[in-house]
Short mmCIF file of C-alpha atoms in Angstrom, two decimals:
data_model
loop_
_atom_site.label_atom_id
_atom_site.label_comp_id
_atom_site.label_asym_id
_atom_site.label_seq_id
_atom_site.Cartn_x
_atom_site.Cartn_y
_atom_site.Cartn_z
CA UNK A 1 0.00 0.00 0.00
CA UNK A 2 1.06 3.30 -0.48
CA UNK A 3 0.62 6.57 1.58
CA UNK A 4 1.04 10.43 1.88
CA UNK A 5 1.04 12.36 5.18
CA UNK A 6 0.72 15.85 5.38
CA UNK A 7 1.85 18.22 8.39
CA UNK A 8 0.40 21.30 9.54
CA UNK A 9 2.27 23.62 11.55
CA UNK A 10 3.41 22.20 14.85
CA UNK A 11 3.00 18.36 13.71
CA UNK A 12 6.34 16.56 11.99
CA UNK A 13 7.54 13.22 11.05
CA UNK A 14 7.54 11.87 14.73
CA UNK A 15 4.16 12.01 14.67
CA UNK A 16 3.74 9.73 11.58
CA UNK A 17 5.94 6.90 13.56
CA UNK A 18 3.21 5.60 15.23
CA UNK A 19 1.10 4.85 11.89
CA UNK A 20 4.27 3.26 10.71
CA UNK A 21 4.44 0.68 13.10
CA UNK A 22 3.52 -2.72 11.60
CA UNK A 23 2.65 -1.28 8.55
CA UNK A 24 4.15 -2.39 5.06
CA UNK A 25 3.01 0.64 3.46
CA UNK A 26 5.16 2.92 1.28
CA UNK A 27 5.10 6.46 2.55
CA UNK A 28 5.23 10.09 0.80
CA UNK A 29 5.84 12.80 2.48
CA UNK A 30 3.72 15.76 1.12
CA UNK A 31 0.78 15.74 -0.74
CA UNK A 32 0.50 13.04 -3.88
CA UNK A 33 0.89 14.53 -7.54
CA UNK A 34 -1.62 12.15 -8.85
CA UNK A 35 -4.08 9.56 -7.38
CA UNK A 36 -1.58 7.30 -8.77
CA UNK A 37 0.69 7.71 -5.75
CA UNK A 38 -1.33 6.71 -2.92
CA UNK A 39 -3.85 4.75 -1.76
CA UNK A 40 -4.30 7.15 1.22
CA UNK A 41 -3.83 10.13 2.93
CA UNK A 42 -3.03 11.22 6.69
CA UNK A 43 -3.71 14.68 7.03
CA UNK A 44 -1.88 15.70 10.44
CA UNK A 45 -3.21 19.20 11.74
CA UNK A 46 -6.55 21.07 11.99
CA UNK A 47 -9.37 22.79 10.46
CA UNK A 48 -7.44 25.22 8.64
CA UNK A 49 -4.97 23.12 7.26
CA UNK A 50 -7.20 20.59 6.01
CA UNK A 51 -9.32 23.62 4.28
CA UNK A 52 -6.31 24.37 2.40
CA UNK A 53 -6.22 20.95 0.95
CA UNK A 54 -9.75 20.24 0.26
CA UNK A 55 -9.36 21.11 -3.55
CA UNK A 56 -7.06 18.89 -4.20
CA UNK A 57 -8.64 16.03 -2.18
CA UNK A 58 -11.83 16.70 -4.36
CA UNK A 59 -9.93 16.00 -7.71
CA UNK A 60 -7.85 12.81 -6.29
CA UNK A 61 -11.00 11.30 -4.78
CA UNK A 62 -8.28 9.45 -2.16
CA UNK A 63 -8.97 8.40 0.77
CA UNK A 64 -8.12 10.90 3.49
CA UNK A 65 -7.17 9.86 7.49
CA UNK A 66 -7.81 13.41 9.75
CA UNK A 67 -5.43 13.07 12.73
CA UNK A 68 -6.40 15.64 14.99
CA UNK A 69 -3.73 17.93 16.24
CA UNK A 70 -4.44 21.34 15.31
CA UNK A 71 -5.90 24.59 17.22
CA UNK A 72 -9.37 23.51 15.77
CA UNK A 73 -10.14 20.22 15.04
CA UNK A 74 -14.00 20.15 14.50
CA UNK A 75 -13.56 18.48 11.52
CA UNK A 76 -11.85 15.29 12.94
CA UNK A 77 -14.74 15.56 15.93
CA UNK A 78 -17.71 15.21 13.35
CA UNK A 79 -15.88 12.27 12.29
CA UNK A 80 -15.52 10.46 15.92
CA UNK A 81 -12.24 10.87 15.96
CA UNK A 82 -11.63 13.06 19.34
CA UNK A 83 -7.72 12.19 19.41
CA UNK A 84 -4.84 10.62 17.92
CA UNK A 85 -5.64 7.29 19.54
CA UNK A 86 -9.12 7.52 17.41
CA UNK A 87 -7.01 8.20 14.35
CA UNK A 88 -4.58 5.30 14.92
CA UNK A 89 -7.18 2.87 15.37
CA UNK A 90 -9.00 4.06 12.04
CA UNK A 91 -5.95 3.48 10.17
CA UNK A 92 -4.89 0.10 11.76
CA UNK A 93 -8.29 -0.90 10.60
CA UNK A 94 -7.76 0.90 6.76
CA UNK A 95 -4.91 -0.70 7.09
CA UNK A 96 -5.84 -4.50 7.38
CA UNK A 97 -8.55 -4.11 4.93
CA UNK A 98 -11.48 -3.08 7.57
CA UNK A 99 -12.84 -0.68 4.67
CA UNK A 100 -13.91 1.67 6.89
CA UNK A 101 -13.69 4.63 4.11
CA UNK A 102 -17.04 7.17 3.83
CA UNK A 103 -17.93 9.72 1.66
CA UNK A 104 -19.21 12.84 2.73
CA UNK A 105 -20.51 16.08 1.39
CA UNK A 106 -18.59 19.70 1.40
CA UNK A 107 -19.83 23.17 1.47
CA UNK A 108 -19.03 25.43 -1.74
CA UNK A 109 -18.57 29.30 -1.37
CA UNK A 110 -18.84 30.97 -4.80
CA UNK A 111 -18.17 34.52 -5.18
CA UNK A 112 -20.61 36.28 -7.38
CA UNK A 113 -18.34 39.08 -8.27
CA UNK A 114 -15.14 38.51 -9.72
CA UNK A 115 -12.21 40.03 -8.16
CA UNK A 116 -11.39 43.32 -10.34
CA UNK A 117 -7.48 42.34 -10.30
CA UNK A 118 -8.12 38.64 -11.84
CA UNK A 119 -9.07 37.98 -15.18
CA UNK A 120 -10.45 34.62 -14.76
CA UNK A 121 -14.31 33.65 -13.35
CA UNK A 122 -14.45 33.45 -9.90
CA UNK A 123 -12.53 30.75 -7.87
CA UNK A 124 -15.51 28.42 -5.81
CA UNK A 125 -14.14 27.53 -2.30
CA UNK A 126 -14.49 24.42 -0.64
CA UNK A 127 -15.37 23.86 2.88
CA UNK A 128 -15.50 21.07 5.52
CA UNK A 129 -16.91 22.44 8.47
CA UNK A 130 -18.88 26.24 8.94
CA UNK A 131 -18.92 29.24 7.05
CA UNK A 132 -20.12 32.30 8.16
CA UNK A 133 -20.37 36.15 7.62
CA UNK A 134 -20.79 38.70 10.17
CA UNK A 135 -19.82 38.47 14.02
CA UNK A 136 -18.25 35.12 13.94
CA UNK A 137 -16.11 36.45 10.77
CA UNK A 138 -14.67 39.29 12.98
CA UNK A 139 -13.69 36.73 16.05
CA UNK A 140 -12.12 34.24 13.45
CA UNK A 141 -10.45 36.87 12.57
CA UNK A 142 -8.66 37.72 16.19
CA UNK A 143 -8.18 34.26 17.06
CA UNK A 144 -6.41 33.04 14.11
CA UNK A 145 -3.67 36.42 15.08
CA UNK A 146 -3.67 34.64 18.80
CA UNK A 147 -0.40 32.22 19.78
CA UNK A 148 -1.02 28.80 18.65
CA UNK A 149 -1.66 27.30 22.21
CA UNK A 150 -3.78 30.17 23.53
CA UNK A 151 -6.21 29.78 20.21
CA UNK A 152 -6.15 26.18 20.83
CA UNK A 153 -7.53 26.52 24.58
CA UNK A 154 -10.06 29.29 24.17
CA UNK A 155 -9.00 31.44 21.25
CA UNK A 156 -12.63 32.04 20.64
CA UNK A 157 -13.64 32.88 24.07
CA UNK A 158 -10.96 35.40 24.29
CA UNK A 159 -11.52 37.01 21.35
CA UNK A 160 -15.72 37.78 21.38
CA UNK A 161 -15.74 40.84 23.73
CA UNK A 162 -13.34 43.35 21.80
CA UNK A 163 -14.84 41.75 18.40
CA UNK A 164 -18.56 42.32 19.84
CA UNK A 165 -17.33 45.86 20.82
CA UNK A 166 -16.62 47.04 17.36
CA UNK A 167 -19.17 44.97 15.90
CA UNK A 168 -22.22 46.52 14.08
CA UNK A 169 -24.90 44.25 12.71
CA UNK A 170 -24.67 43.57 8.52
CA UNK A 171 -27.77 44.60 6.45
CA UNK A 172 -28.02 41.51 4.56
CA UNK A 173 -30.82 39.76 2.17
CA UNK A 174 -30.94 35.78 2.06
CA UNK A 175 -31.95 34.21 -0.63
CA UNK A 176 -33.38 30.26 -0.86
CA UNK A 177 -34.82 28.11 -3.08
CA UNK A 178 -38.51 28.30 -3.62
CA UNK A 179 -40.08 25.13 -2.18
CA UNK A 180 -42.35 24.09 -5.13
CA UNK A 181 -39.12 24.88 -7.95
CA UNK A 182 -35.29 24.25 -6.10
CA UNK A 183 -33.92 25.77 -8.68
CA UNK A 184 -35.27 29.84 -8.42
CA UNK A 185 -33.81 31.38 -5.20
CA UNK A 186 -36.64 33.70 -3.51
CA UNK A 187 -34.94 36.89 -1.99
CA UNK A 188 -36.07 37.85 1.78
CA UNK A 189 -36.60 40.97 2.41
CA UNK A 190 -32.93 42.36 3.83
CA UNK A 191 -32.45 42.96 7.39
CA UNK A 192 -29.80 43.59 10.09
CA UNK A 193 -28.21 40.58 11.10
CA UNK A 194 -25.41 39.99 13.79
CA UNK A 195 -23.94 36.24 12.06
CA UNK A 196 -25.03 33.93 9.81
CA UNK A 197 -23.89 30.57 9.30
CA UNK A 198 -23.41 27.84 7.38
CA UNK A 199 -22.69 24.53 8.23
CA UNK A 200 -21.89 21.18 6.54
CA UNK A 201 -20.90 20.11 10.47
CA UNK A 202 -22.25 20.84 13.31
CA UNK A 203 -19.70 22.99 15.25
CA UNK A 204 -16.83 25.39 14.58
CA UNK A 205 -14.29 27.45 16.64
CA UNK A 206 -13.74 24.74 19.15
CA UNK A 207 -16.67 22.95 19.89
CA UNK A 208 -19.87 25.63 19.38
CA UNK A 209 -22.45 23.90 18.16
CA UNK A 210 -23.86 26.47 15.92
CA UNK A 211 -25.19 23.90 13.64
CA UNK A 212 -26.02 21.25 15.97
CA UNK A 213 -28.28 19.15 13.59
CA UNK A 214 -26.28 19.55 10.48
CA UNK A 215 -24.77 16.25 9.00
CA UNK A 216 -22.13 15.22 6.72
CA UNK A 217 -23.81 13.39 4.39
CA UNK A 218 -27.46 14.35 3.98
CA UNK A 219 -27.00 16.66 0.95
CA UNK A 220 -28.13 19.98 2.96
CA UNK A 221 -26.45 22.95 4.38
CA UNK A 222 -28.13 23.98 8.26
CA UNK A 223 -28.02 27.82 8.10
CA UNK A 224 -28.29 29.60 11.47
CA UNK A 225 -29.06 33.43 11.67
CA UNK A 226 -28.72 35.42 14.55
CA UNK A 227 -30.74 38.19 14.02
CA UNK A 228 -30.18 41.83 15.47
CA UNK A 229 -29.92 41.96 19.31
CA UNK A 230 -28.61 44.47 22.06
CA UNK A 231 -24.95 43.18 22.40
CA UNK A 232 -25.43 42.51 26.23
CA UNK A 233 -27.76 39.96 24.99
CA UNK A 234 -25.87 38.33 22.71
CA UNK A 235 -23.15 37.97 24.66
CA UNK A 236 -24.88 36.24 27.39
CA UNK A 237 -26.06 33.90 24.37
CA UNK A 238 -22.43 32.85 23.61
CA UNK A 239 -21.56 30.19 26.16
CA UNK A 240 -25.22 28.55 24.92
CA UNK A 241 -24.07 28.30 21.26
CA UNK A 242 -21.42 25.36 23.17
CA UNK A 243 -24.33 23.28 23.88
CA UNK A 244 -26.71 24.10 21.27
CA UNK A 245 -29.23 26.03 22.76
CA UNK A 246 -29.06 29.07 21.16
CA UNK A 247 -32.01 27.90 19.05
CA UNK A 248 -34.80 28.28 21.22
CA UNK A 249 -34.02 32.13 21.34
CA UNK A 250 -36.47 34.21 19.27
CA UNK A 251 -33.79 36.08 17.36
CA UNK A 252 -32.46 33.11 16.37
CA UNK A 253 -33.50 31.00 12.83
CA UNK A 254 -32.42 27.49 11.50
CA UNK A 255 -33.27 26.13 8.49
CA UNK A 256 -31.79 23.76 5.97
CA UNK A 257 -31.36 24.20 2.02
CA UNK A 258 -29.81 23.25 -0.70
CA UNK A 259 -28.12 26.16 -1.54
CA UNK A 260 -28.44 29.86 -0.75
CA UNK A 261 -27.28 33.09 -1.67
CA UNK A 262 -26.24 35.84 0.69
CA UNK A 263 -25.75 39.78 -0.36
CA UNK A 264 -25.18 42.95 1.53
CA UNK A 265 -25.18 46.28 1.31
CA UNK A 266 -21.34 46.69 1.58
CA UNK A 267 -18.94 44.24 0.49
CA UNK A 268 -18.74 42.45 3.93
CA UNK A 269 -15.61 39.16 4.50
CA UNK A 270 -16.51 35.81 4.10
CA UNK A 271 -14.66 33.12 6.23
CA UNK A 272 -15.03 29.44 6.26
CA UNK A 273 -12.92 26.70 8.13
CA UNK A 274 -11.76 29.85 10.20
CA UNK A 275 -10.39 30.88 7.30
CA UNK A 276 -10.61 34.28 5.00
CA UNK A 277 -11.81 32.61 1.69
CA UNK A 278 -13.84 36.06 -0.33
CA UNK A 279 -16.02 38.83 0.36
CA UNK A 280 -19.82 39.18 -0.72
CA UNK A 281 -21.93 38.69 -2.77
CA UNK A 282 -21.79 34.93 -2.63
CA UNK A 283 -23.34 31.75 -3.19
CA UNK A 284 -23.34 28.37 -1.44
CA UNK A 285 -24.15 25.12 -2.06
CA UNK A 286 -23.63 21.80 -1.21
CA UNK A 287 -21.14 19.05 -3.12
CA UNK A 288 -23.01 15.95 -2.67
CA UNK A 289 -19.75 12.73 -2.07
CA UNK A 290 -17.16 15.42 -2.57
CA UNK A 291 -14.94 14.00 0.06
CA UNK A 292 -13.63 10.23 1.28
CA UNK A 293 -12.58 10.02 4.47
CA UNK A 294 -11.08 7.46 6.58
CA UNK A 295 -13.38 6.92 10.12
CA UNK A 296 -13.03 4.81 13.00
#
């Protein structure tokens, strides 16, 4: 058998030792040229660094083995695999044969305006976990500037109060298909709106469950909307979004669709995976078996 591991930061070859131990596999180090190379891949790292891969695990279609050791690793949680131990017995099992491979769906973020600089269409973005715009955006965006160990243990935590006190809600109008014809978006009327998200997974940043009915394989983004709210509020809301409470609050609405398309008033930043991917207008959808994976 052959295999590829990939390291994100902080993870190196001495972590790959274990997964060579009575294994007669041939290893690469780095990511295959061609699905010719390997028969898997162990992706050693987080959220963020299996985002950055995602494109090229679409057009390989190998297997791919999350061992979870990054600052984030929702991912590797909606996959039952909470540590490295999970990982290693995943691959033991790969490894004799167990065919324990599954294939899951991935978010798509498409811009709808090309970036004035490029002269090609616009670049679609894959994503494994949450995307979101608004609030959540802005804290991504002060955790990921955090020390490695401090985002790991609370980044998010520590970054909602100065991102909630420069935060102003986003005049935005959602767009989703019409229930008798999937294919014609209807456009809501827009409002302010402090985050929405959406979710191929159920959590993001750590373990909030912002998306806590969303599944990997049933063809359907969740989408969560937090409407406007006095900040004090929303705050206090925070530490419920870890459980997944935050839905029984009235300025709260979850729904699943298809695909969607989100527009504001101002171009506002898109992230997804905790990371920057475009800015709006945009358009997501779901890729239905974009994605094998390796699970326990």
């Amino acid at each position: 058998m052959r295999a590829a591991a990939i390291f994100g930061p902080g993870c190196s070859t001495k972590d790959l030792k274990p997964f060579q131990q009575n294994s007669e596999a041939n290893w690469l180090i780095d990511l295959p040229a061609n699905s010719d190379q390997a028969d898997a891949i162990l992706l050693f790292g987080g959220d963020g660094t299996m985002h950055r891969y995602l494109p090229q695990f679409v057009e390989s279609r190998v297997p791919v083995l999350v061992v979870p050791c990054g600052s984030g690793n929702d991912f590797a949680h909606a996959l039952n695999l909470r540590g490295f131990q999970d990982s290693l017995a995943a691959w033991r099992a790969f490894s004799f044969g167990g065919g324990n491979v599954r294939t899951i769906d991935l978010g798509v973020v498409t811009p709808l305006i090309a970036d004035q600089d490029a002269d090609e269409a616009p670049e679609p973005h894959y994503f494994c976990c949450v995307g979101g715009i608004g609030l959540d955006t802005e804290i991504a965006r002060r955790a990921i500037r955090l020390p490695r160990w401090l985002r790991a243990h609370g980044g998010y935590v520590f970054s909602l109060l100065p991102a909630l006190m420069r935060f102003a809600s986003v005049p935005m109008r959602i767009s989703v298909p019409r229930a008798e014809h999937q294919a014609a978006l209807v456009a809501q009327a827009a409002k302010p709106i402090m985050v929405t998200a959406f979710a191929n997974a159920s959590s993001y940043g750590g373990g909030m469950k912002i998306a806590p009915h969303a599944q990997l394989d049933d063809r359907l983004l969740d989408i969560c909307v937090i409407n406007h709210m006095n900040k004090l509020k929303l705050f206090c809301l925070f530490p419920t979004v870890y459980l997944g409470r935050h839905l029984s609050i009235p300025q709260v609405e979850y729904f699943q669709a298809e695909r969607l398309k989100l527009e504001t008033e101002e171009p506002q930043d898109v992230c997804a995976d905790g990371e920057f991917v475009c800015r709006t207008p945009i358009e997501v959808s779901v890729a239905r078996g974009a994605l094998r994976v390796i699970v326990r």
